[in-house]
């Protein structure tokens, strides 16, 4: 496996509506113009710094940009009402879809 230095490997903070949200941005050194962007969403209870499920070594190999958004604390009724970082998927458009769109726009404006 060939590893490349990263152009960016950092936490990014953006404002979406009235909320401050964060994502981890990984841009491999071998990225070219119009490179694909992968949004890698952690599972319930996960964190953006886990950098999963899409790993940076795949981004290095394939030359794609990866954004690891951080989910907000969410109640999971199917898990006994547990509250953990996760994603709201109960309606088509919501604060998480707005956040993910903002991440895409933020990355596209820079890369």
Coordinates of C-alpha atoms in Angstrom, one line a residue:
X1 CA 0.0 0.0 0.0
X2 CA 1.4 3.4 -1.0
X3 CA 0.7 6.2 1.4
X4 CA 0.8 9.9 0.4
X5 CA 1.1 13.0 2.4
X6 CA -2.2 14.8 2.9
X7 CA -3.0 18.3 1.6
X8 CA -5.5 18.5 4.4
X9 CA -6.2 16.3 7.5
X10 CA -8.1 18.6 9.8
X11 CA -11.3 19.4 11.7
X12 CA -13.5 21.9 10.0
X13 CA -16.3 24.0 11.6
X14 CA -19.2 25.4 9.6
X15 CA -22.4 27.2 10.5
X16 CA -25.6 25.7 9.2
X17 CA -28.7 27.7 10.0
X18 CA -28.2 28.6 13.6
X19 CA -26.0 25.6 14.4
X20 CA -22.3 25.1 14.5
X21 CA -21.4 21.7 13.1
X22 CA -18.1 20.0 12.5
X23 CA -16.5 17.5 10.1
X24 CA -13.1 16.0 9.6
X25 CA -11.6 16.7 6.2
X26 CA -9.1 14.5 4.5
X27 CA -7.6 15.5 1.2
X28 CA -4.7 13.3 -0.1
X29 CA -1.7 14.8 -1.7
X30 CA -2.5 13.1 -5.0
X31 CA -5.9 14.6 -5.4
X32 CA -6.6 16.2 -8.8
X33 CA -9.1 18.7 -10.1
X34 CA -12.7 17.5 -9.9
X35 CA -11.8 14.7 -7.6
X36 CA -14.7 12.8 -6.1
X37 CA -15.9 13.5 -2.6
X38 CA -16.9 10.7 -0.3
X39 CA -19.1 11.5 2.8
X40 CA -18.3 8.9 5.3
X41 CA -21.0 8.8 8.0
X42 CA -20.1 7.2 11.3
X43 CA -22.5 4.8 12.9
X44 CA -24.6 5.4 16.0
X45 CA -22.3 6.3 18.9
X46 CA -19.4 6.9 16.5
X47 CA -17.3 10.0 16.0
X48 CA -15.9 11.9 13.0
X49 CA -12.4 11.2 14.3
X50 CA -13.0 7.4 13.9
X51 CA -12.6 8.0 10.2
X52 CA -14.8 5.1 9.4
X53 CA -16.3 3.4 7.5
X54 CA -14.3 4.8 4.5
X55 CA -10.6 4.8 5.4
X56 CA -8.0 7.3 4.5
X57 CA -5.8 4.7 2.9
X58 CA -8.5 4.1 0.3
X59 CA -8.6 7.9 -0.3
X60 CA -4.8 7.8 -0.8
X61 CA -5.0 5.0 -3.2
X62 CA -8.0 6.3 -5.2
X63 CA -7.2 10.1 -5.0
X64 CA -10.5 11.1 -3.6
X65 CA -11.5 13.6 -0.9
X66 CA -13.2 12.3 2.2
X67 CA -15.4 14.3 4.7
X68 CA -16.2 12.7 8.0
X69 CA -19.2 14.6 9.3
X70 CA -20.0 14.6 13.1
X71 CA -23.5 13.6 14.0
X72 CA -25.4 15.3 16.8
X73 CA -26.6 13.5 19.9
X74 CA -29.8 11.7 18.8
X75 CA -32.3 9.6 20.6
X76 CA -32.5 6.1 19.1
X77 CA -36.0 4.7 20.1
X78 CA -35.1 1.3 18.6
X79 CA -32.2 1.0 21.0
X80 CA -34.2 1.6 24.1
X81 CA -34.1 5.4 23.9
X82 CA -30.3 5.5 24.0
X83 CA -28.8 9.0 23.2
X84 CA -25.6 8.9 21.1
X85 CA -24.0 10.8 18.2
X86 CA -25.9 9.8 15.0
X87 CA -28.0 10.8 12.2
X88 CA -31.7 11.9 11.8
X89 CA -33.2 9.8 9.1
X90 CA -36.9 10.1 9.9
X91 CA -37.9 12.7 7.3
X92 CA -36.6 13.6 3.8
X93 CA -35.2 17.1 4.6
X94 CA -33.9 18.0 8.1
X95 CA -31.0 19.5 10.0
X96 CA -28.7 16.6 9.1
X97 CA -29.5 16.8 5.3
X98 CA -28.9 20.5 5.5
X99 CA -25.6 19.9 7.2
X100 CA -24.5 17.3 4.7
X101 CA -25.3 19.6 1.8
X102 CA -23.3 22.4 3.5
X103 CA -20.3 20.0 3.8
X104 CA -20.5 19.3 0.1
X105 CA -20.7 23.0 -0.7
X106 CA -17.9 23.9 1.7
X107 CA -15.5 21.2 0.3
X108 CA -16.4 22.1 -3.3
X109 CA -15.6 25.8 -2.7
X110 CA -12.1 24.9 -1.6
X111 CA -11.2 21.9 -3.8

